Amino acid sequence: ESLVDKTCKEDYALHPEQELRFEVEKGEYAKIQVLEGNAELFGTELIKQKPYFFNGGKGYGIFTWSSCKVRITGKTESAYISKDTPMVQYLNVSFAIEGLRKKAEEREDQVDNQGNPLDARGPRVMVVGGTDVGKTTLCRLLLNYGVRLGRRPVFIDLDVGQQSIGIPGSIGALMVERPADPVEGFDMKAPIVYHYGHTTPNANFKLYSALITRIQDLYNNKCHYNQKVHHSGCVINTCGWVNRKGYDTLLETAKTFEADVVLCLDAERLYQDLVRDLPDFVNIMLLKKSPGVLTRSKEQRREAREALIREYYDGPRGQFFPHSFDVPFDNIDIFKIGTPSLPNSALPIGTTMGDTETKLMSVAPSTDIMNHILAVSRAETVEEELTETNVSGFVVVKAVDEERRVMTVKSPAPHPLIGRYMLLSTLRYMD
Ligand code: ATP
Ligand code: MN
């Protein structure tokens, strides 16, 4: 409350199907209150009169199906009301997905004429498109509409650059049980996160595809034990890299997950290619992009990544208190996944280059890893497939004392992350 500039205050009246768009200045907060009517933010209903404090550096679009009055207190950039939104189209997509869930539910406990049980699998929806088309926002909207209909969809975020479940450089999955909090996003109490270590699939295709296979196994398993999850299906977010190898990666992802629905945002060419290359049973739809989506430069993208990491440690409202502690070298083993490529002649007899991309390489703690992110593995022995075991979280190396053989790491609150095995990320973070 004290961070909001109270000298700036404005009320906005929205008519049916209009959207109030604004950005909050970087480092600032703005207070949003719905005074009258019904409004939602990316599919989450806003509670009337309740003050929401939105932080800077992001774009917001408050939409109403009926009408509403919204008050913004605090400094915003370019606040305006628009009636040009793709929301009707998105709502129709959401209804279509719900229809598939209903069909899945009806198939439960039914058998075909040979007496074999019918597959009660819910829709697996994949969202694809270039950068800055609103992929992450569309996923959030579809998941929110799904839970509001009483479903339990799983969110799988495969975008290693702008990751929204883990931190950049990782991929994650999350069962969605309630709509995203307007400020804090989805409840992150029980996500499953895997370390990848780079911001593009390009850096290690073999590892990326191994992790995709792993995460889909896990999802299938979850469906096996939870009927509700099985019917509800999943929403898969993907990377904005859609050319050449990026495109091949999308095809591979669709195949691995056996995607039923592919939503292609604002990319006619990509859409045509997918129609040509994906099997006939896949329902591919070309969707409009919202004019409200912010476009980010390369530099802003890097900043956005940093902001995602900062949020992981400090909380979306700066409410967490991350702490630092010392870890003796003897208590940990650090590994890097993938060895540098060697010419074939330099490889030991009987090995091939292919193996090196997912090979674990021991890393001695030194000042070389200063400020690097380390993923703390849940593996308890090195025999467990370290590369494909999920992680409990991420620490940052803040200091390395080679003489005393200890390093200082920053850990997210409230519990320090403990684990013997750590995986080195190429990403660094300085606060
Ligand atoms: P990336 O390529 O980085 O993954 P993306 O395609 O996932 O981007 P989003 O992250 O969904 O795009 O959107 C980019 C930014 O635009 C975000 O800050 C988001 O909050 C904002 N945004 C999305 N839709 C709207 C809207 N309708 N009104 C205002 N801001 C919006
Ligand atoms: Mn995104």
Short mmCIF file of C-alpha atoms and ligand atoms in Angstrom, two decimals:
data_model
loop_
_atom_site.label_atom_id
_atom_site.label_comp_id
_atom_site.label_asym_id
_atom_site.label_seq_id
_atom_site.Cartn_x
_atom_site.Cartn_y
_atom_site.Cartn_z
CA GLU A 1 0.00 0.00 0.00
CA SER A 2 2.77 2.43 0.96
CA LEU A 3 4.53 1.74 -2.36
CA VAL A 4 1.63 3.09 -4.40
CA ASP A 5 1.68 6.66 -5.64
CA LYS A 6 -1.71 7.89 -4.44
CA THR A 7 -1.55 11.11 -6.41
CA CYS A 8 -2.35 9.13 -9.58
CA LYS A 9 -5.85 7.78 -9.48
CA GLU A 10 -8.22 7.06 -12.31
CA ASP A 11 -11.51 5.23 -12.78
CA TYR A 12 -12.34 3.37 -15.98
CA ALA A 13 -15.77 2.25 -17.15
CA LEU A 14 -15.70 -0.84 -19.36
CA HIS A 15 -18.51 -1.98 -21.64
CA PRO A 16 -19.19 -5.63 -22.48
CA GLU A 17 -16.22 -7.45 -24.04
CA GLN A 18 -13.82 -4.58 -23.48
CA GLU A 19 -10.40 -4.75 -21.96
CA LEU A 20 -8.45 -2.26 -19.87
CA ARG A 21 -4.76 -2.59 -20.72
CA PHE A 22 -1.87 -1.09 -18.86
CA GLU A 23 1.69 -1.54 -17.78
CA VAL A 24 2.99 -0.64 -14.37
CA GLU A 25 6.23 1.32 -14.32
CA LYS A 26 9.27 -0.77 -13.55
CA GLY A 27 10.00 -0.97 -9.84
CA GLU A 28 6.58 0.55 -9.04
CA TYR A 29 3.29 -0.89 -7.88
CA ALA A 30 -0.25 -0.01 -8.81
CA LYS A 31 -3.39 -0.76 -6.85
CA ILE A 32 -6.31 -2.14 -8.84
CA GLN A 33 -9.85 -2.33 -7.55
CA VAL A 34 -13.00 -3.47 -9.31
CA LEU A 35 -15.64 -1.06 -8.05
CA GLU A 36 -18.64 -2.45 -9.90
CA GLY A 37 -19.52 -5.32 -12.21
CA ASN A 38 -17.50 -8.41 -13.16
CA ALA A 39 -13.94 -8.37 -14.37
CA GLU A 40 -11.23 -10.94 -14.92
CA LEU A 41 -7.50 -10.95 -15.44
CA PHE A 42 -6.32 -13.63 -17.88
CA GLY A 43 -9.21 -15.85 -16.84
CA THR A 44 -9.12 -15.22 -13.07
CA GLU A 45 -12.16 -13.43 -11.68
CA LEU A 46 -11.25 -10.34 -9.70
CA ILE A 47 -13.02 -9.95 -6.39
CA LYS A 48 -15.05 -6.77 -6.09
CA GLN A 49 -13.53 -4.04 -3.91
CA LYS A 50 -10.49 -6.15 -3.09
CA PRO A 51 -7.25 -4.21 -3.65
CA TYR A 52 -4.71 -5.97 -5.88
CA PHE A 53 -1.14 -4.70 -6.02
CA PHE A 54 0.36 -5.26 -9.45
CA ASN A 55 4.10 -4.93 -9.95
CA GLY A 56 6.02 -3.30 -12.73
CA GLY A 57 7.58 -4.65 -15.90
CA LYS A 58 4.53 -6.65 -16.99
CA GLY A 59 1.47 -5.99 -19.09
CA TYR A 60 -2.04 -6.47 -17.74
CA GLY A 61 -5.39 -6.78 -19.47
CA ILE A 62 -8.53 -6.58 -17.33
CA PHE A 63 -11.41 -7.93 -19.35
CA THR A 64 -15.15 -7.91 -18.79
CA TRP A 65 -17.82 -10.06 -20.43
CA SER A 66 -20.59 -7.88 -19.05
CA SER A 67 -19.38 -4.48 -17.84
CA CYS A 68 -17.43 -3.08 -14.92
CA LYS A 69 -15.80 -0.09 -13.33
CA VAL A 70 -12.13 -0.34 -12.38
CA ARG A 71 -9.99 2.03 -10.33
CA ILE A 72 -6.23 2.23 -10.79
CA THR A 73 -4.20 3.98 -8.13
CA GLY A 74 -0.51 4.44 -8.89
CA LYS A 75 1.74 5.14 -11.84
CA THR A 76 0.89 3.21 -14.97
CA GLU A 77 2.16 3.45 -18.51
CA SER A 78 -0.26 3.74 -21.38
CA ALA A 79 -3.51 2.66 -19.75
CA TYR A 80 -6.28 2.38 -22.35
CA ILE A 81 -9.53 0.60 -23.03
CA SER A 82 -9.78 -1.58 -26.11
CA LYS A 83 -12.59 -3.53 -27.70
CA ASP A 84 -10.22 -5.30 -30.05
CA THR A 85 -9.58 -8.58 -28.25
CA PRO A 86 -9.50 -12.25 -29.32
CA MET A 87 -11.41 -13.25 -26.17
CA VAL A 88 -14.51 -14.59 -27.95
CA GLN A 89 -12.29 -16.83 -30.06
CA TYR A 90 -10.37 -17.98 -26.95
CA LEU A 91 -13.62 -18.67 -25.12
CA ASN A 92 -14.83 -20.81 -28.02
CA VAL A 93 -11.58 -22.75 -27.92
CA SER A 94 -12.09 -23.26 -24.21
CA PHE A 95 -15.61 -24.61 -24.86
CA ALA A 96 -14.29 -26.94 -27.54
CA ILE A 97 -11.67 -28.28 -25.10
CA GLU A 98 -14.35 -28.72 -22.45
CA GLY A 99 -16.40 -30.70 -24.99
CA LEU A 100 -13.46 -33.07 -25.44
CA ARG A 101 -13.19 -33.47 -21.66
CA LYS A 102 -16.87 -34.37 -21.47
CA LYS A 103 -16.41 -36.96 -24.20
CA ALA A 104 -13.44 -38.39 -22.33
CA GLU A 105 -15.50 -38.60 -19.17
CA GLU A 106 -18.29 -40.42 -21.00
CA ARG A 107 -15.82 -43.01 -22.28
CA GLU A 108 -14.84 -43.90 -18.70
CA ASP A 109 -16.09 -47.37 -17.74
CA GLN A 110 -17.29 -48.04 -21.29
CA VAL A 111 -16.08 -50.85 -23.46
CA ASP A 112 -15.87 -51.34 -27.22
CA ASN A 113 -17.62 -54.30 -28.89
CA GLN A 114 -14.61 -56.49 -28.14
CA GLY A 115 -15.00 -55.72 -24.46
CA ASN A 116 -11.88 -53.56 -24.22
CA PRO A 117 -12.16 -50.44 -22.06
CA LEU A 118 -12.40 -47.18 -24.03
CA ASP A 119 -9.69 -44.61 -23.61
CA ALA A 120 -10.94 -41.88 -21.27
CA ARG A 121 -8.03 -39.60 -22.02
CA GLY A 122 -8.74 -35.90 -21.93
CA PRO A 123 -7.47 -33.39 -24.50
CA ARG A 124 -3.77 -32.66 -24.67
CA VAL A 125 -3.53 -29.10 -25.84
CA MET A 126 -0.31 -27.63 -27.11
CA VAL A 127 0.17 -23.88 -27.52
CA VAL A 128 2.68 -22.85 -30.20
CA GLY A 129 3.78 -19.61 -31.83
CA GLY A 130 6.65 -17.18 -32.12
CA THR A 131 7.92 -14.99 -29.32
CA ASP A 132 5.63 -12.35 -27.83
CA VAL A 133 2.32 -13.62 -29.12
CA GLY A 134 0.79 -14.33 -25.73
CA LYS A 135 1.47 -18.08 -25.43
CA THR A 136 1.98 -18.08 -21.67
CA THR A 137 -1.07 -15.85 -21.17
CA LEU A 138 -3.26 -18.12 -23.33
CA CYS A 139 -2.14 -21.17 -21.31
CA ARG A 140 -3.08 -19.35 -18.12
CA LEU A 141 -6.48 -18.40 -19.53
CA LEU A 142 -7.30 -21.93 -20.67
CA LEU A 143 -6.18 -23.44 -17.38
CA ASN A 144 -8.19 -20.88 -15.41
CA TYR A 145 -11.32 -21.55 -17.46
CA GLY A 146 -10.69 -25.28 -17.01
CA VAL A 147 -10.53 -25.14 -13.19
CA ARG A 148 -13.46 -22.75 -13.09
CA LEU A 149 -15.44 -25.53 -14.80
CA GLY A 150 -14.35 -27.90 -12.05
CA ARG A 151 -11.53 -29.60 -13.97
CA ARG A 152 -8.00 -30.42 -12.82
CA PRO A 153 -5.87 -29.70 -15.88
CA VAL A 154 -2.12 -30.14 -15.77
CA PHE A 155 0.08 -27.29 -16.94
CA ILE A 156 3.31 -28.30 -18.61
CA ASP A 157 5.71 -25.51 -19.45
CA LEU A 158 8.42 -26.57 -21.89
CA ASP A 159 9.63 -23.04 -22.59
CA VAL A 160 13.14 -23.01 -21.16
CA GLY A 161 13.62 -19.32 -21.98
CA GLN A 162 10.62 -17.72 -20.27
CA GLN A 163 9.71 -20.53 -17.92
CA SER A 164 6.73 -19.93 -15.66
CA ILE A 165 6.73 -22.99 -13.39
CA GLY A 166 10.40 -23.50 -12.57
CA ILE A 167 12.92 -20.80 -13.38
CA PRO A 168 14.45 -20.06 -16.78
CA GLY A 169 16.64 -22.97 -17.81
CA SER A 170 14.24 -25.55 -16.41
CA ILE A 171 10.96 -27.17 -17.40
CA GLY A 172 8.06 -27.90 -15.11
CA ALA A 173 4.65 -29.45 -14.66
CA LEU A 174 1.89 -28.49 -12.28
CA MET A 175 -1.58 -29.79 -11.51
CA VAL A 176 -3.87 -26.78 -11.46
CA GLU A 177 -6.44 -26.95 -8.66
CA ARG A 178 -7.56 -23.35 -8.43
CA PRO A 179 -7.41 -20.30 -10.69
CA ALA A 180 -4.17 -18.36 -10.78
CA ASP A 181 -3.87 -15.60 -8.21
CA PRO A 182 -4.06 -12.32 -10.17
CA VAL A 183 -0.74 -11.18 -8.70
CA GLU A 184 1.14 -14.33 -7.79
CA GLY A 185 0.02 -16.63 -10.58
CA PHE A 186 -0.60 -20.34 -10.07
CA ASP A 187 -0.05 -21.94 -6.70
CA MET A 188 3.47 -23.36 -6.81
CA LYS A 189 3.33 -25.60 -3.79
CA ALA A 190 3.80 -28.86 -5.63
CA PRO A 191 5.32 -28.38 -9.06
CA ILE A 192 7.59 -30.95 -10.65
CA VAL A 193 10.66 -29.32 -12.08
CA TYR A 194 13.55 -30.62 -14.15
CA HIS A 195 16.90 -28.99 -14.67
CA TYR A 196 17.90 -28.30 -18.26
CA GLY A 197 20.48 -25.58 -17.79
CA HIS A 198 20.15 -23.45 -20.95
CA THR A 199 17.67 -20.95 -22.30
CA THR A 200 17.10 -22.61 -25.69
CA PRO A 201 16.50 -26.23 -26.77
CA ASN A 202 19.23 -25.57 -29.30
CA ALA A 203 21.90 -25.86 -26.62
CA ASN A 204 21.30 -29.55 -25.96
CA PHE A 205 18.60 -31.21 -28.05
CA LYS A 206 19.26 -34.63 -26.70
CA LEU A 207 18.74 -33.56 -23.10
CA TYR A 208 15.72 -31.44 -24.01
CA SER A 209 14.00 -34.31 -25.75
CA ALA A 210 14.91 -36.75 -22.95
CA LEU A 211 13.25 -34.40 -20.47
CA ILE A 212 10.13 -34.05 -22.61
CA THR A 213 9.82 -37.82 -22.75
CA ARG A 214 10.37 -37.98 -19.00
CA ILE A 215 7.72 -35.38 -18.23
CA GLN A 216 5.17 -37.04 -20.47
CA ASP A 217 5.80 -40.40 -18.77
CA LEU A 218 5.19 -38.73 -15.48
CA TYR A 219 2.01 -37.11 -16.75
CA ASN A 220 0.73 -40.44 -18.10
CA ASN A 221 1.44 -41.97 -14.76
CA LYS A 222 -0.48 -39.26 -12.96
CA CYS A 223 -3.42 -39.84 -15.34
CA HIS A 224 -3.27 -43.52 -14.57
CA TYR A 225 -3.86 -42.91 -10.87
CA ASN A 226 -6.15 -39.92 -11.05
CA GLN A 227 -9.26 -40.16 -13.21
CA LYS A 228 -10.09 -36.51 -12.84
CA VAL A 229 -6.68 -35.46 -14.11
CA HIS A 230 -7.02 -38.00 -16.89
CA HIS A 231 -10.29 -36.45 -18.16
CA SER A 232 -9.10 -32.90 -17.70
CA GLY A 233 -6.15 -33.18 -20.05
CA CYS A 234 -3.22 -30.82 -20.10
CA VAL A 235 -2.07 -27.53 -21.54
CA ILE A 236 1.47 -27.49 -22.87
CA ASN A 237 3.41 -24.27 -23.39
CA THR A 238 6.31 -24.34 -25.84
CA CYS A 239 9.30 -22.24 -26.89
CA GLY A 240 8.90 -19.28 -29.22
CA TRP A 241 11.60 -20.65 -31.49
CA VAL A 242 9.64 -22.07 -34.42
CA ASN A 243 12.07 -22.25 -37.33
CA ARG A 244 14.18 -25.16 -38.57
CA LYS A 245 15.28 -27.19 -35.54
CA GLY A 246 12.82 -25.26 -33.40
CA TYR A 247 10.04 -26.49 -35.66
CA ASP A 248 11.35 -30.06 -35.52
CA THR A 249 11.32 -29.80 -31.74
CA LEU A 250 7.66 -28.74 -31.83
CA LEU A 251 6.79 -31.71 -34.05
CA GLU A 252 8.65 -34.02 -31.74
CA THR A 253 6.87 -32.59 -28.70
CA ALA A 254 3.46 -33.03 -30.36
CA LYS A 255 4.38 -36.61 -31.16
CA THR A 256 5.74 -37.43 -27.72
CA PHE A 257 2.66 -36.06 -25.97
CA GLU A 258 0.29 -37.29 -28.68
CA ALA A 259 -1.21 -33.80 -28.69
CA ASP A 260 -4.88 -33.75 -29.75
CA VAL A 261 -5.17 -30.01 -30.12
CA VAL A 262 -2.50 -27.60 -31.30
CA LEU A 263 -3.26 -23.91 -30.91
CA CYS A 264 -1.12 -21.85 -33.21
CA LEU A 265 -0.94 -18.21 -32.24
CA ASP A 266 -0.58 -15.64 -34.96
CA ALA A 267 1.61 -17.69 -37.32
CA GLU A 268 -0.03 -18.60 -40.61
CA ARG A 269 3.07 -20.22 -42.05
CA LEU A 270 3.69 -22.32 -38.94
CA TYR A 271 0.03 -23.33 -39.02
CA GLN A 272 0.27 -24.50 -42.64
CA ASP A 273 3.42 -26.48 -41.90
CA LEU A 274 1.81 -28.16 -38.90
CA VAL A 275 -1.30 -29.07 -40.92
CA ARG A 276 1.01 -30.70 -43.47
CA ASP A 277 3.23 -32.52 -40.96
CA LEU A 278 1.01 -33.58 -38.07
CA PRO A 279 -1.28 -36.63 -38.25
CA ASP A 280 -4.91 -36.11 -39.30
CA PHE A 281 -6.40 -36.71 -35.85
CA VAL A 282 -4.70 -33.59 -34.51
CA ASN A 283 -6.98 -30.59 -34.41
CA ILE A 284 -4.84 -27.60 -35.39
CA MET A 285 -6.26 -24.11 -34.96
CA LEU A 286 -4.90 -20.77 -36.02
CA LEU A 287 -5.69 -18.19 -33.35
CA LYS A 288 -5.40 -14.43 -33.26
CA LYS A 289 -2.90 -12.70 -31.04
CA SER A 290 -4.14 -10.07 -28.64
CA PRO A 291 -3.00 -6.55 -29.59
CA GLY A 292 -2.33 -6.14 -25.86
CA VAL A 293 0.63 -8.52 -25.76
CA LEU A 294 3.86 -6.66 -25.09
CA THR A 295 6.73 -7.01 -27.51
CA ARG A 296 10.12 -7.41 -25.94
CA SER A 297 13.57 -6.74 -27.33
CA LYS A 298 16.39 -9.20 -26.80
CA GLU A 299 17.58 -7.10 -23.90
CA GLN A 300 14.09 -6.96 -22.37
CA ARG A 301 13.84 -10.72 -22.76
CA ARG A 302 17.03 -11.12 -20.74
CA GLU A 303 15.65 -8.73 -18.14
CA ALA A 304 12.38 -10.67 -18.05
CA ARG A 305 14.36 -13.85 -17.40
CA GLU A 306 16.19 -12.13 -14.59
CA ALA A 307 12.89 -10.90 -13.16
CA LEU A 308 11.55 -14.47 -13.19
CA ILE A 309 14.58 -15.62 -11.19
CA ARG A 310 14.26 -12.67 -8.82
CA GLU A 311 10.62 -13.55 -8.26
CA TYR A 312 11.64 -17.09 -7.43
CA TYR A 313 13.87 -15.85 -4.60
CA ASP A 314 12.14 -12.68 -3.44
CA GLY A 315 8.49 -13.54 -4.14
CA PRO A 316 6.16 -11.77 -6.57
CA ARG A 317 5.66 -8.97 -4.07
CA GLY A 318 9.16 -9.04 -2.60
CA GLN A 319 7.66 -10.74 0.43
CA PHE A 320 10.12 -13.67 0.73
CA PHE A 321 13.40 -13.52 2.58
CA PRO A 322 15.86 -15.78 0.85
CA HIS A 323 18.85 -16.71 2.94
CA SER A 324 22.46 -17.61 2.43
CA PHE A 325 24.31 -20.46 4.04
CA ASP A 326 27.64 -22.23 3.77
CA VAL A 327 28.05 -25.62 2.20
CA PRO A 328 31.27 -27.59 2.68
CA PHE A 329 32.62 -29.01 -0.58
CA ASP A 330 32.65 -32.43 1.05
CA ASN A 331 28.87 -32.42 1.42
CA ILE A 332 28.10 -31.99 -2.24
CA ASP A 333 28.83 -33.24 -5.73
CA ILE A 334 28.34 -30.86 -8.61
CA PHE A 335 27.74 -32.11 -12.13
CA LYS A 336 27.33 -30.55 -15.49
CA ILE A 337 25.24 -32.35 -18.10
CA GLY A 338 26.96 -32.79 -21.42
CA THR A 339 30.63 -32.74 -22.21
CA PRO A 340 32.19 -30.49 -24.81
CA SER A 341 32.07 -32.07 -28.25
CA LEU A 342 35.25 -33.83 -29.20
CA PRO A 343 36.37 -34.96 -32.61
CA ASN A 344 35.62 -38.66 -33.12
CA SER A 345 39.30 -39.48 -33.11
CA ALA A 346 39.58 -38.16 -29.57
CA LEU A 347 36.78 -40.34 -28.21
CA PRO A 348 37.50 -43.50 -26.31
CA ILE A 349 37.05 -46.61 -28.44
CA GLY A 350 33.46 -47.84 -28.40
CA THR A 351 31.81 -44.52 -27.57
CA THR A 352 30.04 -42.20 -29.95
CA MET A 353 29.45 -38.47 -29.90
CA GLY A 354 25.76 -38.95 -29.18
CA ASP A 355 26.46 -40.13 -25.67
CA THR A 356 28.31 -37.02 -24.64
CA GLU A 357 25.29 -34.68 -24.67
CA THR A 358 23.64 -36.32 -21.69
CA LYS A 359 26.79 -37.46 -19.95
CA LEU A 360 27.37 -36.30 -16.40
CA MET A 361 30.61 -34.49 -15.88
CA SER A 362 31.91 -33.76 -12.43
CA VAL A 363 32.64 -30.09 -11.72
CA ALA A 364 35.03 -29.11 -8.95
CA PRO A 365 33.75 -26.11 -6.98
CA SER A 366 35.80 -23.06 -7.87
CA THR A 367 35.33 -19.37 -8.50
CA ASP A 368 34.40 -20.35 -12.08
CA ILE A 369 30.91 -21.18 -10.86
CA MET A 370 30.38 -17.87 -9.04
CA ASN A 371 26.85 -16.52 -9.53
CA HIS A 372 25.82 -19.65 -11.40
CA ILE A 373 22.55 -21.33 -10.63
CA LEU A 374 22.75 -24.85 -9.24
CA ALA A 375 19.72 -27.13 -9.36
CA VAL A 376 19.44 -29.26 -6.24
CA SER A 377 18.56 -32.76 -7.35
CA ARG A 378 16.12 -34.96 -5.50
CA ALA A 379 18.28 -37.95 -6.36
CA GLU A 380 19.76 -39.67 -3.34
CA THR A 381 22.34 -41.70 -5.13
CA VAL A 382 24.32 -40.99 -8.24
CA GLU A 383 23.02 -44.24 -9.73
CA GLU A 384 19.56 -42.74 -9.97
CA GLU A 385 19.40 -41.15 -13.38
CA LEU A 386 20.61 -37.74 -12.23
CA THR A 387 19.92 -36.11 -15.56
CA GLU A 388 16.29 -37.19 -15.46
CA THR A 389 15.49 -36.79 -11.77
CA ASN A 390 13.46 -33.78 -10.75
CA VAL A 391 14.92 -31.06 -8.59
CA SER A 392 13.78 -29.59 -5.29
CA GLY A 393 14.81 -26.08 -6.26
CA PHE A 394 17.66 -23.81 -7.20
CA VAL A 395 20.47 -22.12 -5.30
CA VAL A 396 22.89 -19.46 -6.51
CA VAL A 397 26.61 -19.59 -5.78
CA LYS A 398 27.46 -16.37 -3.95
CA ALA A 399 31.01 -17.10 -2.80
CA VAL A 400 33.56 -19.87 -3.12
CA ASP A 401 36.38 -20.28 -0.62
CA GLU A 402 38.72 -22.82 -2.14
CA GLU A 403 41.05 -22.75 0.84
CA ARG A 404 38.41 -23.48 3.47
CA ARG A 405 36.62 -25.71 0.95
CA VAL A 406 33.21 -24.12 1.45
CA MET A 407 30.89 -22.20 -0.77
CA THR A 408 28.10 -19.82 0.16
CA VAL A 409 24.79 -20.24 -1.61
CA LYS A 410 21.61 -18.23 -1.71
CA SER A 411 18.56 -20.37 -1.18
CA PRO A 412 14.86 -19.64 -1.56
CA ALA A 413 12.74 -19.31 1.58
CA PRO A 414 11.56 -20.75 3.85
CA HIS A 415 13.55 -23.99 4.04
CA PRO A 416 17.13 -24.24 2.90
CA LEU A 417 17.49 -26.69 0.05
CA ILE A 418 19.51 -29.70 0.99
CA GLY A 419 20.77 -32.39 -1.28
CA ARG A 420 24.09 -33.88 -2.15
CA TYR A 421 23.77 -33.71 -5.92
CA MET A 422 23.70 -30.41 -7.73
CA LEU A 423 23.44 -29.70 -11.43
CA LEU A 424 25.24 -26.70 -12.84
CA SER A 425 23.25 -24.31 -15.01
CA THR A 426 24.74 -22.03 -17.63
CA LEU A 427 22.47 -19.31 -16.25
CA ARG A 428 23.83 -16.82 -13.77
CA TYR A 429 22.02 -14.55 -11.42
CA MET A 430 23.23 -11.46 -9.63
CA ASP A 431 21.01 -9.51 -7.30
P1 ATP B 1 7.45 -15.30 -24.78
O1 ATP B 1 7.79 -15.43 -26.21
O2 ATP B 1 8.39 -14.39 -24.07
O3 ATP B 1 7.26 -16.59 -24.07
P2 ATP B 1 4.58 -15.09 -24.82
O4 ATP B 1 4.21 -15.36 -26.23
O5 ATP B 1 4.42 -16.20 -23.86
O6 ATP B 1 6.04 -14.49 -24.74
P3 ATP B 1 3.18 -13.59 -22.85
O7 ATP B 1 4.24 -13.79 -21.85
O8 ATP B 1 1.92 -14.34 -22.70
O9 ATP B 1 3.75 -13.83 -24.32
O10 ATP B 1 2.82 -12.04 -22.95
C1 ATP B 1 3.84 -11.05 -23.00
C2 ATP B 1 3.49 -9.89 -22.09
O11 ATP B 1 2.29 -9.28 -22.54
C3 ATP B 1 3.24 -10.28 -20.63
O12 ATP B 1 3.76 -9.29 -19.78
C4 ATP B 1 1.74 -10.32 -20.53
O13 ATP B 1 1.30 -10.07 -19.22
C5 ATP B 1 1.35 -9.20 -21.49
N1 ATP B 1 0.00 -9.38 -22.03
C6 ATP B 1 -0.50 -10.49 -22.61
N2 ATP B 1 -1.78 -10.30 -23.00
C7 ATP B 1 -2.10 -9.04 -22.63
C8 ATP B 1 -3.27 -8.23 -22.75
N3 ATP B 1 -4.37 -8.70 -23.31
N4 ATP B 1 -3.24 -6.97 -22.26
C9 ATP B 1 -2.12 -6.49 -21.70
N5 ATP B 1 -0.98 -7.17 -21.57
C10 ATP B 1 -0.96 -8.43 -22.02
MN MN B 2 5.87 -17.30 -22.76
#
